[in-house]
PDB file of C-alpha atoms in Angstrom:
ATOM      1  CA  MET A   1      -2.742  -5.133  16.474  1.00 47.00           C
ATOM      2  CA  ALA A   2      -2.555  -2.789  19.424  1.00 48.00           C
ATOM      3  CA  LEU A   3      -1.132  -4.045  22.673  1.00 43.00           C
ATOM      4  CA  PRO A   4      -3.571  -4.127  25.603  1.00 50.00           C
ATOM      5  CA  ARG A   5      -3.129  -1.370  28.111  1.00 55.00           C
ATOM      6  CA  SER A   6      -1.659  -2.324  31.415  1.00 55.00           C
ATOM      7  CA  PRO A   7      -3.885  -2.028  34.516  1.00 58.00           C
ATOM      8  CA  TYR A   8      -1.354   0.535  35.820  1.00 59.00           C
ATOM      9  CA  ALA A   9      -1.870   2.801  32.789  1.00 70.00           C
ATOM     10  CA  THR A  10      -5.650   2.627  33.168  1.00 86.00           C
ATOM     11  CA  ALA A  11      -5.486   3.291  36.921  1.00 88.00           C
ATOM     12  CA  HIS A  12      -3.030   6.182  36.307  1.00 90.00           C
ATOM     13  CA  GLN A  13      -5.404   7.791  33.801  1.00 93.00           C
ATOM     14  CA  ALA A  14      -8.404   7.294  36.104  1.00 94.00           C
ATOM     15  CA  LEU A  15      -6.495   8.899  38.973  1.00 96.00           C
ATOM     16  CA  ALA A  16      -5.550  11.854  36.784  1.00 96.00           C
ATOM     17  CA  LEU A  17      -9.180  12.383  35.812  1.00 97.00           C
ATOM     18  CA  VAL A  18     -10.309  12.199  39.456  1.00 97.00           C
ATOM     19  CA  LEU A  19      -7.619  14.699  40.479  1.00 98.00           C
ATOM     20  CA  LEU A  20      -8.604  17.096  37.689  1.00 98.00           C
ATOM     21  CA  LEU A  21     -12.276  16.792  38.712  1.00 98.00           C
ATOM     22  CA  LEU A  22     -11.358  17.483  42.306  1.00 98.00           C
ATOM     23  CA  LEU A  23      -9.280  20.496  41.270  1.00 98.00           C
ATOM     24  CA  CYS A  24     -12.012  22.036  39.147  1.00 98.00           C
ATOM     25  CA  LEU A  25     -14.874  21.247  41.507  1.00 98.00           C
ATOM     26  CA  GLY A  26     -12.695  22.433  44.397  1.00 98.00           C
ATOM     27  CA  VAL A  27     -12.240  25.789  42.672  1.00 98.00           C
ATOM     28  CA  GLY A  28     -15.994  25.962  42.281  1.00 98.00           C
ATOM     29  CA  TRP A  29     -16.537  25.165  45.940  1.00 98.00           C
ATOM     30  CA  LEU A  30     -13.918  27.686  47.062  1.00 98.00           C
ATOM     31  CA  GLY A  31     -15.569  30.394  44.981  1.00 98.00           C
ATOM     32  CA  SER A  32     -18.922  29.489  46.401  1.00 97.00           C
ATOM     33  CA  THR A  33     -17.668  30.217  49.939  1.00 97.00           C
ATOM     34  CA  VAL A  34     -17.657  33.911  49.073  1.00 97.00           C
ATOM     35  CA  THR A  35     -20.423  33.862  46.477  1.00 97.00           C
ATOM     36  CA  GLY A  36     -23.088  32.230  48.589  1.00 95.00           C
ATOM     37  CA  PRO A  37     -23.131  34.754  51.413  1.00 97.00           C
ATOM     38  CA  ALA A  38     -22.964  37.706  48.993  1.00 97.00           C
ATOM     39  CA  VAL A  39     -25.837  36.343  46.893  1.00 96.00           C
ATOM     40  CA  ALA A  40     -27.942  36.314  50.065  1.00 95.00           C
ATOM     41  CA  THR A  41     -26.987  39.817  51.209  1.00 97.00           C
ATOM     42  CA  TRP A  42     -25.193  42.141  48.812  1.00 98.00           C
ATOM     43  CA  TYR A  43     -26.223  40.895  45.327  1.00 97.00           C
ATOM     44  CA  PRO A  44     -29.968  41.544  45.859  1.00 96.00           C
ATOM     45  CA  THR A  45     -29.203  45.216  46.641  1.00 97.00           C
ATOM     46  CA  LEU A  46     -27.824  45.715  43.135  1.00 98.00           C
ATOM     47  CA  THR A  47     -29.811  46.830  40.128  1.00 98.00           C
ATOM     48  CA  LEU A  48     -29.982  43.640  38.093  1.00 98.00           C
ATOM     49  CA  PRO A  49     -31.206  43.033  34.535  1.00 98.00           C
ATOM     50  CA  ASP A  50     -34.474  41.245  33.892  1.00 97.00           C
ATOM     51  CA  TRP A  51     -32.665  38.943  31.472  1.00 97.00           C
ATOM     52  CA  ARG A  52     -30.360  37.377  34.065  1.00 96.00           C
ATOM     53  CA  PRO A  53     -30.881  33.672  34.811  1.00 96.00           C
ATOM     54  CA  PRO A  54     -32.458  32.734  38.154  1.00 95.00           C
ATOM     55  CA  ASN A  55     -29.857  32.314  40.929  1.00 94.00           C
ATOM     56  CA  ILE A  56     -30.445  28.539  41.010  1.00 95.00           C
ATOM     57  CA  ALA A  57     -29.120  28.250  37.467  1.00 97.00           C
ATOM     58  CA  PHE A  58     -25.634  29.398  38.373  1.00 96.00           C
ATOM     59  CA  PRO A  59     -24.464  26.452  40.560  1.00 95.00           C
ATOM     60  CA  ILE A  60     -25.978  23.956  38.135  1.00 97.00           C
ATOM     61  CA  VAL A  61     -24.302  25.478  35.088  1.00 98.00           C
ATOM     62  CA  TRP A  62     -20.976  26.013  36.856  1.00 98.00           C
ATOM     63  CA  THR A  63     -20.856  22.426  38.142  1.00 98.00           C
ATOM     64  CA  LEU A  64     -21.348  21.138  34.608  1.00 98.00           C
ATOM     65  CA  LEU A  65     -18.745  23.546  33.229  1.00 98.00           C
ATOM     66  CA  TYR A  66     -16.152  22.523  35.880  1.00 98.00           C
ATOM     67  CA  VAL A  67     -16.693  18.874  34.941  1.00 98.00           C
ATOM     68  CA  LEU A  68     -16.194  19.711  31.242  1.00 98.00           C
ATOM     69  CA  MET A  69     -13.049  21.728  32.035  1.00 98.00           C
ATOM     70  CA  ALA A  70     -11.576  18.786  33.924  1.00 98.00           C
ATOM     71  CA  LEU A  71     -12.516  16.376  31.155  1.00 98.00           C
ATOM     72  CA  GLY A  72     -10.949  18.643  28.505  1.00 98.00           C
ATOM     73  CA  ALA A  73      -7.715  18.998  30.473  1.00 98.00           C
ATOM     74  CA  TRP A  74      -7.636  15.226  30.986  1.00 98.00           C
ATOM     75  CA  LEU A  75      -8.085  14.572  27.273  1.00 97.00           C
ATOM     76  CA  VAL A  76      -5.199  16.926  26.466  1.00 98.00           C
ATOM     77  CA  TRP A  77      -3.019  15.383  29.226  1.00 96.00           C
ATOM     78  CA  ARG A  78      -3.463  11.854  27.943  1.00 95.00           C
ATOM     79  CA  ARG A  79      -3.239  12.643  24.195  1.00 95.00           C
ATOM     80  CA  VAL A  80       0.384  13.810  23.973  1.00 95.00           C
ATOM     81  CA  PRO A  81       3.540  13.761  26.087  1.00 93.00           C
ATOM     82  CA  LEU A  82       3.499  16.300  28.896  1.00 93.00           C
ATOM     83  CA  ALA A  83       6.149  18.434  27.179  1.00 95.00           C
ATOM     84  CA  GLU A  84       3.741  18.968  24.249  1.00 96.00           C
ATOM     85  CA  ALA A  85       0.706  19.522  26.490  1.00 97.00           C
ATOM     86  CA  ARG A  86       2.460  21.878  28.931  1.00 97.00           C
ATOM     87  CA  GLY A  87       1.387  25.148  27.270  1.00 98.00           C
ATOM     88  CA  ALA A  88      -2.262  24.063  26.928  1.00 98.00           C
ATOM     89  CA  LEU A  89      -2.349  22.848  30.536  1.00 98.00           C
ATOM     90  CA  LEU A  90      -0.724  26.053  31.770  1.00 98.00           C
ATOM     91  CA  LEU A  91      -3.495  28.031  30.048  1.00 98.00           C
ATOM     92  CA  PHE A  92      -6.008  25.666  31.685  1.00 98.00           C
ATOM     93  CA  LEU A  93      -4.537  26.478  35.091  1.00 98.00           C
ATOM     94  CA  LEU A  94      -4.374  30.222  34.400  1.00 98.00           C
ATOM     95  CA  GLN A  95      -7.992  30.374  33.335  1.00 98.00           C
ATOM     96  CA  LEU A  96      -8.959  28.352  36.386  1.00 98.00           C
ATOM     97  CA  ALA A  97      -7.133  30.839  38.607  1.00 98.00           C
ATOM     98  CA  ALA A  98      -8.846  33.789  36.887  1.00 98.00           C
ATOM     99  CA  ASN A  99     -12.145  31.984  37.247  1.00 98.00           C
ATOM    100  CA  LEU A 100     -11.632  31.633  40.987  1.00 98.00           C
ATOM    101  CA  ALA A 101     -10.390  35.218  41.331  1.00 98.00           C
ATOM    102  CA  TRP A 102     -13.651  36.511  39.845  1.00 98.00           C
ATOM    103  CA  SER A 103     -15.717  35.236  42.782  1.00 98.00           C
ATOM    104  CA  PHE A 104     -13.430  36.900  45.247  1.00 98.00           C
ATOM    105  CA  LEU A 105     -13.333  40.160  43.304  1.00 98.00           C
ATOM    106  CA  PHE A 106     -16.994  40.488  42.301  1.00 98.00           C
ATOM    107  CA  PHE A 107     -18.670  38.955  45.346  1.00 98.00           C
ATOM    108  CA  GLY A 108     -15.937  38.976  48.014  1.00 98.00           C
ATOM    109  CA  GLN A 109     -14.789  42.511  47.370  1.00 98.00           C
ATOM    110  CA  GLN A 110     -18.252  43.482  46.122  1.00 98.00           C
ATOM    111  CA  SER A 111     -16.615  45.127  43.149  1.00 98.00           C
ATOM    112  CA  PRO A 112     -18.338  44.812  39.755  1.00 98.00           C
ATOM    113  CA  LEU A 113     -15.421  46.803  38.248  1.00 98.00           C
ATOM    114  CA  LEU A 114     -12.691  44.452  39.463  1.00 98.00           C
ATOM    115  CA  GLY A 115     -14.944  41.521  38.486  1.00 98.00           C
ATOM    116  CA  LEU A 116     -15.337  42.962  34.998  1.00 98.00           C
ATOM    117  CA  ILE A 117     -11.603  43.401  34.557  1.00 98.00           C
ATOM    118  CA  ASP A 118     -10.996  39.852  35.719  1.00 98.00           C
ATOM    119  CA  ILE A 119     -13.709  38.230  33.656  1.00 98.00           C
ATOM    120  CA  ALA A 120     -12.502  40.073  30.498  1.00 98.00           C
ATOM    121  CA  VAL A 121      -9.088  38.490  31.083  1.00 98.00           C
ATOM    122  CA  LEU A 122     -10.767  35.173  31.845  1.00 98.00           C
ATOM    123  CA  VAL A 123     -12.608  35.111  28.464  1.00 98.00           C
ATOM    124  CA  VAL A 124      -9.302  35.807  26.683  1.00 98.00           C
ATOM    125  CA  LEU A 125      -7.675  32.967  28.607  1.00 98.00           C
ATOM    126  CA  ILE A 126     -10.570  30.642  27.768  1.00 98.00           C
ATOM    127  CA  VAL A 127     -10.150  31.430  24.073  1.00 98.00           C
ATOM    128  CA  LEU A 128      -6.396  30.826  24.267  1.00 98.00           C
ATOM    129  CA  MET A 129      -6.997  27.566  26.133  1.00 98.00           C
ATOM    130  CA  LEU A 130      -9.491  26.399  23.515  1.00 98.00           C
ATOM    131  CA  VAL A 131      -7.047  27.163  20.700  1.00 98.00           C
ATOM    132  CA  ALA A 132      -4.286  25.280  22.526  1.00 98.00           C
ATOM    133  CA  PHE A 133      -6.601  22.390  23.328  1.00 98.00           C
ATOM    134  CA  ARG A 134      -7.786  22.173  19.725  1.00 98.00           C
ATOM    135  CA  ARG A 135      -4.234  21.713  18.495  1.00 98.00           C
ATOM    136  CA  ILE A 136      -3.972  18.654  20.689  1.00 98.00           C
ATOM    137  CA  ASP A 137      -7.509  17.210  20.925  1.00 98.00           C
ATOM    138  CA  ARG A 138     -10.499  18.620  19.111  1.00 98.00           C
ATOM    139  CA  LEU A 139     -12.957  17.054  21.509  1.00 98.00           C
ATOM    140  CA  ALA A 140     -11.211  18.714  24.473  1.00 98.00           C
ATOM    141  CA  ALA A 141     -11.790  22.094  22.828  1.00 98.00           C
ATOM    142  CA  ALA A 142     -15.317  21.338  21.658  1.00 98.00           C
ATOM    143  CA  ILE A 143     -16.598  20.287  25.067  1.00 98.00           C
ATOM    144  CA  ASN A 144     -15.378  23.589  26.483  1.00 98.00           C
ATOM    145  CA  LEU A 145     -17.270  25.779  23.991  1.00 98.00           C
ATOM    146  CA  PRO A 146     -20.185  26.054  26.422  1.00 98.00           C
ATOM    147  CA  TYR A 147     -17.715  27.458  28.942  1.00 98.00           C
ATOM    148  CA  LEU A 148     -16.746  30.171  26.444  1.00 98.00           C
ATOM    149  CA  ALA A 149     -20.409  30.912  25.759  1.00 98.00           C
ATOM    150  CA  TRP A 150     -21.253  31.120  29.440  1.00 98.00           C
ATOM    151  CA  GLY A 151     -18.166  33.159  30.207  1.00 98.00           C
ATOM    152  CA  SER A 152     -19.109  35.610  27.417  1.00 98.00           C
ATOM    153  CA  PHE A 153     -22.642  35.827  28.754  1.00 98.00           C
ATOM    154  CA  ALA A 154     -21.332  36.363  32.309  1.00 98.00           C
ATOM    155  CA  THR A 155     -19.084  39.158  30.982  1.00 98.00           C
ATOM    156  CA  LEU A 156     -22.126  40.927  29.528  1.00 98.00           C
ATOM    157  CA  LEU A 157     -24.003  40.443  32.780  1.00 98.00           C
ATOM    158  CA  ASN A 158     -21.073  41.736  34.825  1.00 98.00           C
ATOM    159  CA  ALA A 159     -20.694  44.737  32.504  1.00 98.00           C
ATOM    160  CA  TRP A 160     -24.397  45.569  32.781  1.00 98.00           C
ATOM    161  CA  ILE A 161     -24.226  45.377  36.571  1.00 98.00           C
ATOM    162  CA  TYR A 162     -21.161  47.608  36.622  1.00 98.00           C
ATOM    163  CA  VAL A 163     -22.786  50.232  34.407  1.00 98.00           C
ATOM    164  CA  GLU A 164     -26.093  50.239  36.246  1.00 98.00           C
ATOM    165  CA  ASN A 165     -24.654  50.300  39.741  1.00 97.00           C
TER     166      ASN A 165
END
């Protein structure tokens, strides 16, 4: 028979989830501070593919993906001792940094080339994170598969924009 969890353990886990959500959504918000103005001014001047999603889709999809990233990291964090989760969580933080950098490179610097270089690194980091997550918690990896799919799609979109502009 399992012992009941203490209220402290439950509160500690809830706090960790809230902090991870704030971190991921904060990264999204920070990126939007440079993305939003550029989407209104610079981005429409580019030659864009007909197959790109409408602009309104991006904040909706990214918000969902940031929530899934946070949830995945939380599942990993709570599954094993921190010493065992450290590598996976480091990859989580690295991909999050590369994710944020993309907004500043592509939109802030208005550089599809720098964005493409960054997003290629980002997709590799996402794959590495998923592999590390899977070793610890399969659900944590599975819920981030849409992130890999979207990141791969965004890489194709970024590459197309770079080539055509």
